[in-house]
Coordinates of C-alpha atoms and ligand atoms in Angstrom, one line a residue:
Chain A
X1136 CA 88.1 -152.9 -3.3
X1137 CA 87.4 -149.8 -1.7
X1138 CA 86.8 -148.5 -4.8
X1139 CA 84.0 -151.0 -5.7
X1140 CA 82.5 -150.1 -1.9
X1141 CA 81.9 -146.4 -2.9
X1142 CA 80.7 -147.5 -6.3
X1143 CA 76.7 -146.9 -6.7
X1144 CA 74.5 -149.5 -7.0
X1145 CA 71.7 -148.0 -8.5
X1146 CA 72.1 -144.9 -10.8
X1147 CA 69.1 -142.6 -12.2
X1148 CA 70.7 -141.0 -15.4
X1149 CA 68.8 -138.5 -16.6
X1150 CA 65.7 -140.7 -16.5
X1151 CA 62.0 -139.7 -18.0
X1152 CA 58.9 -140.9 -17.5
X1153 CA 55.2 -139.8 -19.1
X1154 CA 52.2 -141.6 -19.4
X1155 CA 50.5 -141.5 -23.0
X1156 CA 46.8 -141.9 -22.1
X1157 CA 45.3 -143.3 -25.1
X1158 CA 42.2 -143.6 -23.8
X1159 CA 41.7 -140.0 -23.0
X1160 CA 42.5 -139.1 -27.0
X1161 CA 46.1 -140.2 -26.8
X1162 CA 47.1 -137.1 -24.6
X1163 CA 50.1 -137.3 -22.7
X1164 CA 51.0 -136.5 -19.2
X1165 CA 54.2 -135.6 -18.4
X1166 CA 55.5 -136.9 -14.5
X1167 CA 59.4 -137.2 -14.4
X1168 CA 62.1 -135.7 -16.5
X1169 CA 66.0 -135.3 -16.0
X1170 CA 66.0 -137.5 -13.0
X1171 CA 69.3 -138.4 -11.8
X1172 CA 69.9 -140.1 -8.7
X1173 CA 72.9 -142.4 -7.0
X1174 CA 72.0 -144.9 -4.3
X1175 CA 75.6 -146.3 -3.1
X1176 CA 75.6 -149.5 -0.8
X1177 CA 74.5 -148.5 2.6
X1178 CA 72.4 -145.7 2.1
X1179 CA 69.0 -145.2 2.5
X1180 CA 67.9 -142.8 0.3
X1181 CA 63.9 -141.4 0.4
X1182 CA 62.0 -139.6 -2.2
X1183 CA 60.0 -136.5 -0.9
X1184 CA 57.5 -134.7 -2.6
X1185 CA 53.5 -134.4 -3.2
X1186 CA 51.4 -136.6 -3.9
X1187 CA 51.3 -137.6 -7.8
X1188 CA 55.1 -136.2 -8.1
X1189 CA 56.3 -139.1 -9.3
X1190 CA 57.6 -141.1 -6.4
X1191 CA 56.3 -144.3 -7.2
X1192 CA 56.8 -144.3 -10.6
X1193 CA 60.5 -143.7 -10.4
X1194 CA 60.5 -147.1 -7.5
X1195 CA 59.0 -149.1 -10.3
X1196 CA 61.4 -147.7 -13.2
X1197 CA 63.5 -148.7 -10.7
X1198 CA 62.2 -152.2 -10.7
X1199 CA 61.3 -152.8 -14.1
X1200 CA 58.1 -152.8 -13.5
X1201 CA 57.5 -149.3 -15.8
X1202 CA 59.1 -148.6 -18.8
X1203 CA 61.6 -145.3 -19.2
X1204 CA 60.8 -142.6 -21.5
X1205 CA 64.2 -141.7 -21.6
X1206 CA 67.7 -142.4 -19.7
X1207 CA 69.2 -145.1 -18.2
X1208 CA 68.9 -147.1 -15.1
X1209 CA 71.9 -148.5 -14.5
X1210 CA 72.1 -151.3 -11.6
X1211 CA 75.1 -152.9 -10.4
X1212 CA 74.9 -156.9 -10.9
X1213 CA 78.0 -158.4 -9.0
X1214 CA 80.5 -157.2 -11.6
X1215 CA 78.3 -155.9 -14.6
X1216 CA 76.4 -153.0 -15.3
X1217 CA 73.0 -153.4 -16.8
X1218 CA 70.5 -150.6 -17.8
X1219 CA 67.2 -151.6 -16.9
X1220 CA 65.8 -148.8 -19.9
X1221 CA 67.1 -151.6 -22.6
X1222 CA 67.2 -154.6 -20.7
X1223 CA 65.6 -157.5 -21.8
X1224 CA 62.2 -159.1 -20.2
X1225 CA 64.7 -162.2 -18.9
X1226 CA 67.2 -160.4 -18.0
X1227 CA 65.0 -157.9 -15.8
X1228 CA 63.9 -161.3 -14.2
X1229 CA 67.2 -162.1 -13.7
X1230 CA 68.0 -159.1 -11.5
X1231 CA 64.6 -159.8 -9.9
X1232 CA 65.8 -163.2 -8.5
X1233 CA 69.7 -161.7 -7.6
X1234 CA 69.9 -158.2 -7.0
X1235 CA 66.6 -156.1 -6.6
X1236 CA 63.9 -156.2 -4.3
X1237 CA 60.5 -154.1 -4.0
X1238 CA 58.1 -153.9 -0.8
X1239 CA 55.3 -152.5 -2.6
X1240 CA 52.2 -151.1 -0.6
X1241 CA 50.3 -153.6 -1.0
X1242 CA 50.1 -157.6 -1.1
X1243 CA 49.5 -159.5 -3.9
X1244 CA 47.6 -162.4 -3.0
X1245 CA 48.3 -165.7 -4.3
X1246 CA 45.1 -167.9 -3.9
X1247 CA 45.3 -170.8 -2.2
X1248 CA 49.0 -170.2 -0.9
X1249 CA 50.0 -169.5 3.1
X1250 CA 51.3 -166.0 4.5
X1251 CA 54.7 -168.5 5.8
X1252 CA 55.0 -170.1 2.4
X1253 CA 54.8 -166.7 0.3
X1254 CA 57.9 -165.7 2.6
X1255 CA 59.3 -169.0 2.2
X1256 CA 59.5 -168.9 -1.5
X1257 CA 61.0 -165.3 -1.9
X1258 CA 63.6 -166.7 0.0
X1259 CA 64.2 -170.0 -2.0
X1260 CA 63.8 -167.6 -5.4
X1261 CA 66.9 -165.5 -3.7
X1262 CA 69.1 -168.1 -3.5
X1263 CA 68.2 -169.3 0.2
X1264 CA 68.0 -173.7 0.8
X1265 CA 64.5 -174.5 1.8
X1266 CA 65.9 -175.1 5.2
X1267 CA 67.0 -171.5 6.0
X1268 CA 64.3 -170.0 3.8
X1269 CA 62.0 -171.7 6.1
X1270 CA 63.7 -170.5 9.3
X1271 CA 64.3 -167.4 8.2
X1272 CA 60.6 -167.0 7.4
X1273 CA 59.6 -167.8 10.8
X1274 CA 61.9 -165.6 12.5
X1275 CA 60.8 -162.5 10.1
X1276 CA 56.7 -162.9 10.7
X1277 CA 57.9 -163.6 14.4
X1278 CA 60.3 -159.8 14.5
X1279 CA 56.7 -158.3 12.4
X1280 CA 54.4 -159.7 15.4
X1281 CA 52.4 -161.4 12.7
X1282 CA 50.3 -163.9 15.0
X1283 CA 51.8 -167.7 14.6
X1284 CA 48.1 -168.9 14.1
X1285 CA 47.7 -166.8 11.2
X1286 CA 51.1 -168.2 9.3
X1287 CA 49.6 -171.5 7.6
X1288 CA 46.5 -169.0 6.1
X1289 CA 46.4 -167.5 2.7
X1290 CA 46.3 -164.1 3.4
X1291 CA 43.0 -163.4 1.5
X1292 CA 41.5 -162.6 4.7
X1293 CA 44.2 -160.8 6.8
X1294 CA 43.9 -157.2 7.7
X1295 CA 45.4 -154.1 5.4
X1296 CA 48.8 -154.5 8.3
X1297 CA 49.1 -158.2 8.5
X1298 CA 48.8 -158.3 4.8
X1299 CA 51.7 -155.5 4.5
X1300 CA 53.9 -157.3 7.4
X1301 CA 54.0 -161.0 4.9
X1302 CA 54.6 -158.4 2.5
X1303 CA 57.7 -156.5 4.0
X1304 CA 58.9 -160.1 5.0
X1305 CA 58.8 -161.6 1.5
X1306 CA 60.8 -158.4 0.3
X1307 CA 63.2 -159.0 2.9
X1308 CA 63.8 -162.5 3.4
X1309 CA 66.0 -162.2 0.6
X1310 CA 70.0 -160.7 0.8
X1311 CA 69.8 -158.3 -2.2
X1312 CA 72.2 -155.5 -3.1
X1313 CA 69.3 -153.0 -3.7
X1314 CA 65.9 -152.8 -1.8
X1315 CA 63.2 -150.7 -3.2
X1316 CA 59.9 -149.7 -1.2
X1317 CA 57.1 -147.7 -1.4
X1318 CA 55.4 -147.1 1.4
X1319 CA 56.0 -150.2 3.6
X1320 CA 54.8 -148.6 7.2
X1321 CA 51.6 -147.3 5.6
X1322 CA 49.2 -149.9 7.6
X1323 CA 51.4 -150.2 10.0
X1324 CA 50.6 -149.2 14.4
X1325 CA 53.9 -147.8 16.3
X1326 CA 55.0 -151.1 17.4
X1327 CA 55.1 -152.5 14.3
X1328 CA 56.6 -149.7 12.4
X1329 CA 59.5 -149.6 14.8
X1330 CA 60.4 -153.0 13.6
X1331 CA 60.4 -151.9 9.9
X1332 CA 62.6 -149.1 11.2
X1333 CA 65.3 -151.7 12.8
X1334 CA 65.5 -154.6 10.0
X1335 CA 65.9 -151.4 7.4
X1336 CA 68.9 -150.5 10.2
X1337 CA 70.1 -153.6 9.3
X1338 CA 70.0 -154.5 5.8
X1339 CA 71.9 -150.6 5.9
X1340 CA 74.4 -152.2 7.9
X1341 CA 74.9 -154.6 5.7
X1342 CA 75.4 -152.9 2.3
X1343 CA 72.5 -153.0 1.0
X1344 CA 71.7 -150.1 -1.2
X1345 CA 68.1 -148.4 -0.2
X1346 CA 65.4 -146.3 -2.3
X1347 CA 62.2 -146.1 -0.4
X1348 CA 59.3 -143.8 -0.1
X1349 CA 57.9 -143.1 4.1
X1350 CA 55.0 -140.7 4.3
X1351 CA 55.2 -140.9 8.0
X1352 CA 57.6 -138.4 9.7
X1353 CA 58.9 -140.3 12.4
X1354 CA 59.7 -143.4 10.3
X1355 CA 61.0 -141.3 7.8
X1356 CA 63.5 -139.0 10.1
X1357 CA 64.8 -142.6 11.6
X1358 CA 65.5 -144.3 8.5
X1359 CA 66.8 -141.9 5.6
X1360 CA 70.2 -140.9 4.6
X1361 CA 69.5 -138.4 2.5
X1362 CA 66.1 -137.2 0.8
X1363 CA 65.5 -136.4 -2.4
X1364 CA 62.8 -134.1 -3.5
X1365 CA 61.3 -135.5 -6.3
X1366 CA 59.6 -131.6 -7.4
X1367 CA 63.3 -131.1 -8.5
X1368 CA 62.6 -133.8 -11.7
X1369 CA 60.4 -132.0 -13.4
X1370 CA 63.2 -130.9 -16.7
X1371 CA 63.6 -127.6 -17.9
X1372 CA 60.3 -126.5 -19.2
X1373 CA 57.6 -128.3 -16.8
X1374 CA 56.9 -126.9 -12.9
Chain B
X706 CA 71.3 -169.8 -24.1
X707 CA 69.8 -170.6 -26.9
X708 CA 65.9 -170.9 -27.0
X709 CA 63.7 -173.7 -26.5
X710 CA 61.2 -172.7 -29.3
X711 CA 61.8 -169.9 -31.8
X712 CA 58.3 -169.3 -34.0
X713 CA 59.1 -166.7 -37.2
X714 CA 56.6 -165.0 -39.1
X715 CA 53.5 -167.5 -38.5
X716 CA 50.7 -166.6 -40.7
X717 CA 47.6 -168.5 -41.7
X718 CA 44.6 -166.9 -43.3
X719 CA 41.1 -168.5 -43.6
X720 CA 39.7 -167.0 -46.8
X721 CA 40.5 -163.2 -46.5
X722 CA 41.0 -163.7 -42.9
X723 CA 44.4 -163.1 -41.3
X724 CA 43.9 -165.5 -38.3
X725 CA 47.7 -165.3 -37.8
X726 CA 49.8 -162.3 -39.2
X727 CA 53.1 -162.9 -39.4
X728 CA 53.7 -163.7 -35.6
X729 CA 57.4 -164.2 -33.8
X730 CA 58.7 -165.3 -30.3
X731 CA 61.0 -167.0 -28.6
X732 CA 60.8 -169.0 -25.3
X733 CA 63.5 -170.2 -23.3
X734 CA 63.2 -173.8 -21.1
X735 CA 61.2 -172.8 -18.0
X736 CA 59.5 -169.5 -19.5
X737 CA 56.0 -169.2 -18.9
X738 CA 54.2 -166.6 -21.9
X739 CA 50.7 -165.7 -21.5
X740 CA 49.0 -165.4 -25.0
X741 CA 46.3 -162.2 -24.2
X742 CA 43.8 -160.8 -26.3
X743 CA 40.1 -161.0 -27.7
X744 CA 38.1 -163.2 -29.3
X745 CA 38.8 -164.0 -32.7
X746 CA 42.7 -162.7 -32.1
X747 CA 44.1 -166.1 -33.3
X748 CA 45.6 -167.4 -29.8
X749 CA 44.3 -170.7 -30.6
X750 CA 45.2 -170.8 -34.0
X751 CA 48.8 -169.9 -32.8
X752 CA 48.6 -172.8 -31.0
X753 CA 47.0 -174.8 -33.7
X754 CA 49.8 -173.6 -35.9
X755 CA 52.8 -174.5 -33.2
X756 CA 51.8 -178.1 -32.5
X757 CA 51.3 -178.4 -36.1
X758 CA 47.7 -179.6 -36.3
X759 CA 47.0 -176.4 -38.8
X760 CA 49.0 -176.1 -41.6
X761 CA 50.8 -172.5 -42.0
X762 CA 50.9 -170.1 -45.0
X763 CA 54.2 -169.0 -44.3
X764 CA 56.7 -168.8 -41.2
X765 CA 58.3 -171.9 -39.2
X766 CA 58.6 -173.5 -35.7
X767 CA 61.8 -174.6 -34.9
X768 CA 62.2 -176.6 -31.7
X769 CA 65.4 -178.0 -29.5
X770 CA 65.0 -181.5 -29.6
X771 CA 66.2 -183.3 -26.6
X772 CA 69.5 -184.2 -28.2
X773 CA 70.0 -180.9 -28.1
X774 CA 69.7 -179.8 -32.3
X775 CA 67.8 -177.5 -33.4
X776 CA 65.2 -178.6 -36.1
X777 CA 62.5 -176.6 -38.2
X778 CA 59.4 -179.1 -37.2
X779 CA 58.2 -178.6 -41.0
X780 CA 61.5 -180.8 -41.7
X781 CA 60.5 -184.0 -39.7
X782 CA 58.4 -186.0 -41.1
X783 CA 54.8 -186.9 -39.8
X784 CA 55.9 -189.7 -37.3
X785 CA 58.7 -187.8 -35.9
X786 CA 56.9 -184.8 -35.2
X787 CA 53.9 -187.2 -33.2
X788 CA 56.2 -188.4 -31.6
X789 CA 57.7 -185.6 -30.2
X790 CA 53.8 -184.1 -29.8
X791 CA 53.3 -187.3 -27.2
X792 CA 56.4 -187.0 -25.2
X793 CA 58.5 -184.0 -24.8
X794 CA 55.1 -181.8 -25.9
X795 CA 51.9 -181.6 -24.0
X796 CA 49.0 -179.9 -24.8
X797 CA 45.9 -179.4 -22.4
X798 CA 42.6 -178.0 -24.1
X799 CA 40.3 -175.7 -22.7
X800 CA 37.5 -178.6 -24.4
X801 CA 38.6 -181.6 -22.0
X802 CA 36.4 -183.6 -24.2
X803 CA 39.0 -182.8 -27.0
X804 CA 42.4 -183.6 -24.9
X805 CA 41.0 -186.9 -23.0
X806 CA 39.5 -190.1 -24.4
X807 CA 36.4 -189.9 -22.8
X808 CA 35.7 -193.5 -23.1
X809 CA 38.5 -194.7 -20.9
X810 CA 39.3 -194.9 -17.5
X811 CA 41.0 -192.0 -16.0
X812 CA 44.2 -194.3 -14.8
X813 CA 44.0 -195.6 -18.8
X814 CA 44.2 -191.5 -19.9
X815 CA 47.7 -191.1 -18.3
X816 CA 48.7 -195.2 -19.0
X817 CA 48.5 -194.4 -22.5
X818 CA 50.6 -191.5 -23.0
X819 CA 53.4 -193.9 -21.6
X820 CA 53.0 -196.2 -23.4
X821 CA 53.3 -194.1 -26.3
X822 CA 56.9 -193.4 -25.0
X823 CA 57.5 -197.3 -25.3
X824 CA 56.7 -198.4 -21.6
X825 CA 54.7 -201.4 -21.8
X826 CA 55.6 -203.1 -18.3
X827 CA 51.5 -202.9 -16.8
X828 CA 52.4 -202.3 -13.3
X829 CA 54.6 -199.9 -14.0
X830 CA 52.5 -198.1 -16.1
X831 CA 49.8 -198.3 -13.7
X832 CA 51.7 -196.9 -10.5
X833 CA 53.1 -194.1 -12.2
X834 CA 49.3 -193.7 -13.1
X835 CA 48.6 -193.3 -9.8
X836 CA 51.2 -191.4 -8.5
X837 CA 50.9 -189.2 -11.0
X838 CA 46.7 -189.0 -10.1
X839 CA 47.9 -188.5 -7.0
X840 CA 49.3 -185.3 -7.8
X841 CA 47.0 -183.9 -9.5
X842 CA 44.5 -184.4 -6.3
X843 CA 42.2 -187.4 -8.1
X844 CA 41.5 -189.8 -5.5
X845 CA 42.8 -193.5 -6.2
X846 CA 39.3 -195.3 -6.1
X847 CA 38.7 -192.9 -9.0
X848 CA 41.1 -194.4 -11.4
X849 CA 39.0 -196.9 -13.1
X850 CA 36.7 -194.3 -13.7
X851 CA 36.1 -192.7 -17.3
X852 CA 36.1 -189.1 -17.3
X853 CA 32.7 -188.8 -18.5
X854 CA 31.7 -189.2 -14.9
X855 CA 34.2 -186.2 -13.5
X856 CA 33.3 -182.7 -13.0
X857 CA 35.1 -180.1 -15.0
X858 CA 37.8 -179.0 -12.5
X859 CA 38.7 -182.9 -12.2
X860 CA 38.6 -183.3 -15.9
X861 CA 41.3 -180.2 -16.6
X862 CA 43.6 -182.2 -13.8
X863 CA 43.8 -185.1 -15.5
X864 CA 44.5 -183.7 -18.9
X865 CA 47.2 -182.3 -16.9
X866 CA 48.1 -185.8 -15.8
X867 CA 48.0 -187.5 -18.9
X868 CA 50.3 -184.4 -20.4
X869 CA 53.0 -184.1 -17.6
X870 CA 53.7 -187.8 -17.0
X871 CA 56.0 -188.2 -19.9
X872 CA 58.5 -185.2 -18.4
X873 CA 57.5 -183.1 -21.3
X874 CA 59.8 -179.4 -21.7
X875 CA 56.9 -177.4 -23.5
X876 CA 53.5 -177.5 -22.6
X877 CA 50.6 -175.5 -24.8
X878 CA 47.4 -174.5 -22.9
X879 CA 44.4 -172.9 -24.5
X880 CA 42.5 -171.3 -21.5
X881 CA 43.0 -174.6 -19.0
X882 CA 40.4 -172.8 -16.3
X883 CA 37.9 -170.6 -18.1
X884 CA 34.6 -172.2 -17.6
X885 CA 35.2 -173.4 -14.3
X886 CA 33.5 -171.7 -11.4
X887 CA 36.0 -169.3 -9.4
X888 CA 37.4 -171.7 -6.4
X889 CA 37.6 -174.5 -8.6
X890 CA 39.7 -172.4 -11.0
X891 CA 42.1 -171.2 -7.9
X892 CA 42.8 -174.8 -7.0
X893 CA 43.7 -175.5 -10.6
X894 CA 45.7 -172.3 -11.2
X895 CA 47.8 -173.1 -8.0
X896 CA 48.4 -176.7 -8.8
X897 CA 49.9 -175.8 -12.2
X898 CA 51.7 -172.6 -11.1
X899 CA 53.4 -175.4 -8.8
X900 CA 54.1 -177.9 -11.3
X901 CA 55.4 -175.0 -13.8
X902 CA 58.0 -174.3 -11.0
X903 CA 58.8 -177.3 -9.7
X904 CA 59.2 -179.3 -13.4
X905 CA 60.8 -176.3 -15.1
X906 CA 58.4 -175.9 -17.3
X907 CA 58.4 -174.2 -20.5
X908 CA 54.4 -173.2 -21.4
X909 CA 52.6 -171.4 -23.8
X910 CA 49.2 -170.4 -22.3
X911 CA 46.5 -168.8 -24.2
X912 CA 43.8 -167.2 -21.3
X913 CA 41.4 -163.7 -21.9
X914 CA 42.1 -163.1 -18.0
X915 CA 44.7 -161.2 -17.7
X916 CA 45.1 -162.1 -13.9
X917 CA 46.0 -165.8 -15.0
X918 CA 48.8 -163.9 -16.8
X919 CA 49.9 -162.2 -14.2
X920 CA 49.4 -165.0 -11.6
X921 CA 51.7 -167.5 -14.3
X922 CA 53.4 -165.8 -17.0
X923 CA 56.6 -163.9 -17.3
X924 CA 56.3 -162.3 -20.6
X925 CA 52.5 -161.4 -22.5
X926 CA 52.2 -161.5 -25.6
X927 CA 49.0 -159.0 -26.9
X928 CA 47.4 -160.3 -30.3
X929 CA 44.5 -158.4 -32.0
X930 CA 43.7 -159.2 -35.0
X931 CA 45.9 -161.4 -35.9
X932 CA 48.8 -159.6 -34.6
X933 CA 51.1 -158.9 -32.2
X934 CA 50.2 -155.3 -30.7
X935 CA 52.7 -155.6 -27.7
X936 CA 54.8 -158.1 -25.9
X937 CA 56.8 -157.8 -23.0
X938 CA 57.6 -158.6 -19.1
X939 CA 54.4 -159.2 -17.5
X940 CA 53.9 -156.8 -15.4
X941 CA 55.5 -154.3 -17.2
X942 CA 52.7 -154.6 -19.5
X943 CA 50.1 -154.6 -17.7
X944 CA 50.9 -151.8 -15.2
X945 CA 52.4 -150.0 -18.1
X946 CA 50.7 -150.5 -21.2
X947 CA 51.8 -149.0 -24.5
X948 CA 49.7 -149.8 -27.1
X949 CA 46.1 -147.9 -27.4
X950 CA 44.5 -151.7 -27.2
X951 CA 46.5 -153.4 -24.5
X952 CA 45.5 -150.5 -22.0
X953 CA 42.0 -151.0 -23.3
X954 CA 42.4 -154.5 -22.3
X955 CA 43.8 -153.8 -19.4
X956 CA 41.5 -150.7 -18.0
X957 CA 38.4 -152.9 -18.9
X958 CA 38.8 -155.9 -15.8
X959 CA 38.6 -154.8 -12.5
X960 CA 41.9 -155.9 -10.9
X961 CA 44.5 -158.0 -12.3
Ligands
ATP1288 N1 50.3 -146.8 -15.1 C1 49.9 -145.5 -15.1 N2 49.2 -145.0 -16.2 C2 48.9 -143.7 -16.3 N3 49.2 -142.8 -15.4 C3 50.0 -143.2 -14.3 C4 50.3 -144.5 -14.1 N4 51.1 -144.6 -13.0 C5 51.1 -143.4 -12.5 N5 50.5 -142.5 -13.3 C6 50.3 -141.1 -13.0 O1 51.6 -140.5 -12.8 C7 51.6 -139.5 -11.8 C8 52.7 -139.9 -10.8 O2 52.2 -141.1 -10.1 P1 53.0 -141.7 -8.9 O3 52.2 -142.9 -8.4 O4 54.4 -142.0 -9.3 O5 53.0 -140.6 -7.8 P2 53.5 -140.6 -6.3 O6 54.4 -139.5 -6.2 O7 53.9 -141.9 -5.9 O8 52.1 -140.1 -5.5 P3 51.6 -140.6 -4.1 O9 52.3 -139.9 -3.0 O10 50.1 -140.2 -4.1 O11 51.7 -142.1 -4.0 C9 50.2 -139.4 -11.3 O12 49.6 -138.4 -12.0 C10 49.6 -140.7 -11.7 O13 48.2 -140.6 -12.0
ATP1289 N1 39.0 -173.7 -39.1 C1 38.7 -172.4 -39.4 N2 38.0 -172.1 -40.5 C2 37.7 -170.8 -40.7 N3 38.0 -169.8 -39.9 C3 38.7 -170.1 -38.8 C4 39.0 -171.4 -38.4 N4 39.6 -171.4 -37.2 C5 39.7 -170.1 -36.8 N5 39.1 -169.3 -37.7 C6 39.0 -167.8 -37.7 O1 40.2 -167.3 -37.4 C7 40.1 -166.3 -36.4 C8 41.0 -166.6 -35.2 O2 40.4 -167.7 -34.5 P1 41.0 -168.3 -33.2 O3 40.2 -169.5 -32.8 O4 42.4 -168.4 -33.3 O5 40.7 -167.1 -32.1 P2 40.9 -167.0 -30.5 O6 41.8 -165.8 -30.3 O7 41.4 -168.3 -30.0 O8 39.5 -166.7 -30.0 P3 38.7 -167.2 -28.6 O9 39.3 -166.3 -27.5 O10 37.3 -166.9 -28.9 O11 39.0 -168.6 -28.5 C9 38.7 -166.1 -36.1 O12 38.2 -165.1 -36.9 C10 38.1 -167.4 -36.5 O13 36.7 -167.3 -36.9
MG1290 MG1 53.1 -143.4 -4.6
MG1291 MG1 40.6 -169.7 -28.7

């Protein structure tokens, strides 16, 4: 029991990535080598370093969303292990639906589909009843200031924050073991970003197991655990 | 589990063409794959070659039949395999001329799929009709209507009706929204992403725009030239494309 609690949930083991550019005669650019990283349940950890480092690449490794050159990404699903590096496309959407989540920068839009439905159905697609995914929406877009009018609209036409606040609310709706974002206070004013700051408080509290990426200072001396300076991946030969 | 629809080492060439080379997938109940690529790739000959209407060189279909065996489709005889084609198969056309009758009235299109599944009670057969016109967001005075007199976004719906109102677990597409103008296309692409999920679909859908694929699909599968050049989770292909031509493909649209 205890020893489960101090077990990581996430694990970067010796993880590459590079990009092979075929477009640009095939040449390849080397970004990440030898990362290893451990995110245990309740910490928040946050990746430092300059822009084009690597940060976001290693969030959506950790996501599935980018392959692995090398290594293995091992995340903890209730009692099994899986490395994302060899996982299979189902099973990746598998751990989507149960155990990771990602607030990326940005929103994708759905056409035609409301900012309070988008919420609605992360939370359904994580396990919650329509009844509390629906609640549960409403209380999140109500903590993120998003205006009630706006919450039967598509958010097509919302601004670059009340796009990102549906956004860290459909990433959040959700009780995952691992949260992953990049970036989530970007667009957001003080206010706001002081919100982010308590509902990441919580989901800590909580267990959940954190790997984010917060330009901003403030945000990010409120929020991390422990940062991780991504310059430090670069293998033996590179920097 | 074991899959829905297993395809092996589908070929079929046209003269010295290689329309299909050799292709192989598997799809579980409920998985959406996008079929990607450019003209002249063979998406629609895969999907010819699938439902059976082309004959293949080599390679088999095998299918899970509702009774839960697994058969090679090549093995059932001509009946059998119509059969399953009109009920636990659908198959909407990009051509809504070639998936409608174009002569018969819209409430007639989805009535006839039923009663090709043995229903022949009228009023049933009608109100199921209707509900099921309903859904797809045709008005009810518009049921005695041919299709003929529907515009293109309302034409694509009901060949959606008259293909989901048997309960069918596979459904082929072949580019259900190109040709339609954009808002038309959104309402059409959100009514069957919502049908996908709330049936548990499993669909084969061939599109060239890659944001359909992403909007639907969770696996691609690349084809060039008769091949597969890369397959994989959606958006792990596209925001991380391997192959020389898939990041071609994928550097050459604006945003998908
Ligand atoms: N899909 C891709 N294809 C090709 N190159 C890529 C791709 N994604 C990222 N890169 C490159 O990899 C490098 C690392 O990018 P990444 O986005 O991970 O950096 P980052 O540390 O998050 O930077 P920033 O702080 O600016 O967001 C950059 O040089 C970037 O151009
Ligand atoms: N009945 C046929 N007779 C001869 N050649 C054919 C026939 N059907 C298809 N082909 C050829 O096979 C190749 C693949 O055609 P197919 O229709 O499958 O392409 P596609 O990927 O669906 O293209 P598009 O995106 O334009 O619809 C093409 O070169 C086509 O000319
Ligand atoms: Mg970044
Ligand atoms: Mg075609």
């Amino acid at each position: 029991m205890t020893l489960h609690a101090t077990m990581p949930l996430l694990v970067f083991d010796n993880v590459a990535k590079s990009f092979t550019l075929h477009l640009r005669g095939g040449s390849v650019l080397p970004v990440i080598a030898d990362a290893t990283l451990a995110v245990h349940p309740g910490e928040c950890v946050v990746l430092g370093g300059a822009s084009g480092a690597g940060k976001s690449s290693l969030l959506k490794m950790a996501y599935g969303n980018y392959r692995c050159a090398a290594g293995a990404i091992r995340v903890r699903d209730r009692d099994r292990i899986v490395d994302l590096a060899t996982a299979a496309p189902r099973e990746i959407l598998g751990l989507r639906r149960t155990t990771l989540s990602y607030v990326s920068q940005f929103l994708r839009v759905i056409p035609r589909v409301s900012a309070r439905a988008v919420v609605e159905a992360a939370g359904r697609e994580g396990g919650l009843g329509p009844e509390a995914a629906r609640i549960r929406a409403g209380d999140l877009l109500a903590r993120l200031n998003l205006p009630e009018r706006l919450w039967a609209l598509p958010p097509a036409t919302f601004s670059g924050g009340e796009q990102q606040r549906v956004n860290i609310a459909r990433g959040l709706i959700a009780e995952r073991p691992i949260l992953l974002m990049d970036e989530p206070t970007a667009s957001l004013d003080a206010q706001n970003r002081a919100v982010v700051v308590d509902l990441i408080a919580e989901k800590r509290a909580a267990g959940t197991a954190i790997l984010g990426i917060f330009h901003d200072a403030d945000v990010r001396e409120a929020v991390a655990t422990r940062i991780v300076d991504v310059a430090a991946f670069r293998g033996a030969t590179a920097a | 589990m074991e899959p829905l629809l297993t395809v092996e080492g589908l070929t079929k060439r046209y003269g010295r063409r290689l329309a299909c080379d050799g292709i192989g997938f598997s799809l579980d109940p409920g998985e959406v794959l996008a079929v990607v690529g450019e003209s002249g790739s063979g998406k629609s000959t895969l999907l010819s070659l699938i439902a059976g209407e082309v004959a293949a060189d080599a390679g088999s279909v095998s299918y899970r039949m509702r009774d839960g065996e697994t058969r090679d489709l090549d093995a059932l005889s001509v009946v059998d395999r119509r059969a399953l084609m009109r009920t636990d198969w659908g198959f909407v056309r990009q051509d809504a001329t070639q998936g409608l009758r174009m002569a018969v009235s819209a409430g007639g299109n989805v009535g006839e799929r039923l009663m090709g599944v043995g229903d022949r009670h009228y009023g049933r057969i009608r109100a199921t009709a209707l509900d099921w016109l309903a859904r797809v967001e045709i008005a009810p005075d518009r049921v005695d209507d041919p299709p003929t007199r529907f515009s293109g976004g309302m034409r694509q719906r009901l060949q959606i009706a008259r293909n989901l109102v048997t309960a069918p677990r596979l459904v082929l597409m072949d580019e259900p929204t190109s040709g339609l103008d954009v808002s038309v296309q959104a309402r059409l692409l959100d009514m069957i992403r919502g049908l996908v999920a709330e049936l548990g679909l499993a669909v084969i859908i061939v599109t060239h725009d890659l944001a359909v694929a992403r909007l639907l699909s969770h696996r691609v599968l690349v084809m060039r030239a008769g091949r597969v050049i890369e397959t994989g989770l959606t958006d792990q292909v596209l925001d991380d494309p391997q192959a020389a031509y898939t990041q071609l493909l994928v550097s050459s649209v604006l945003a998908a």
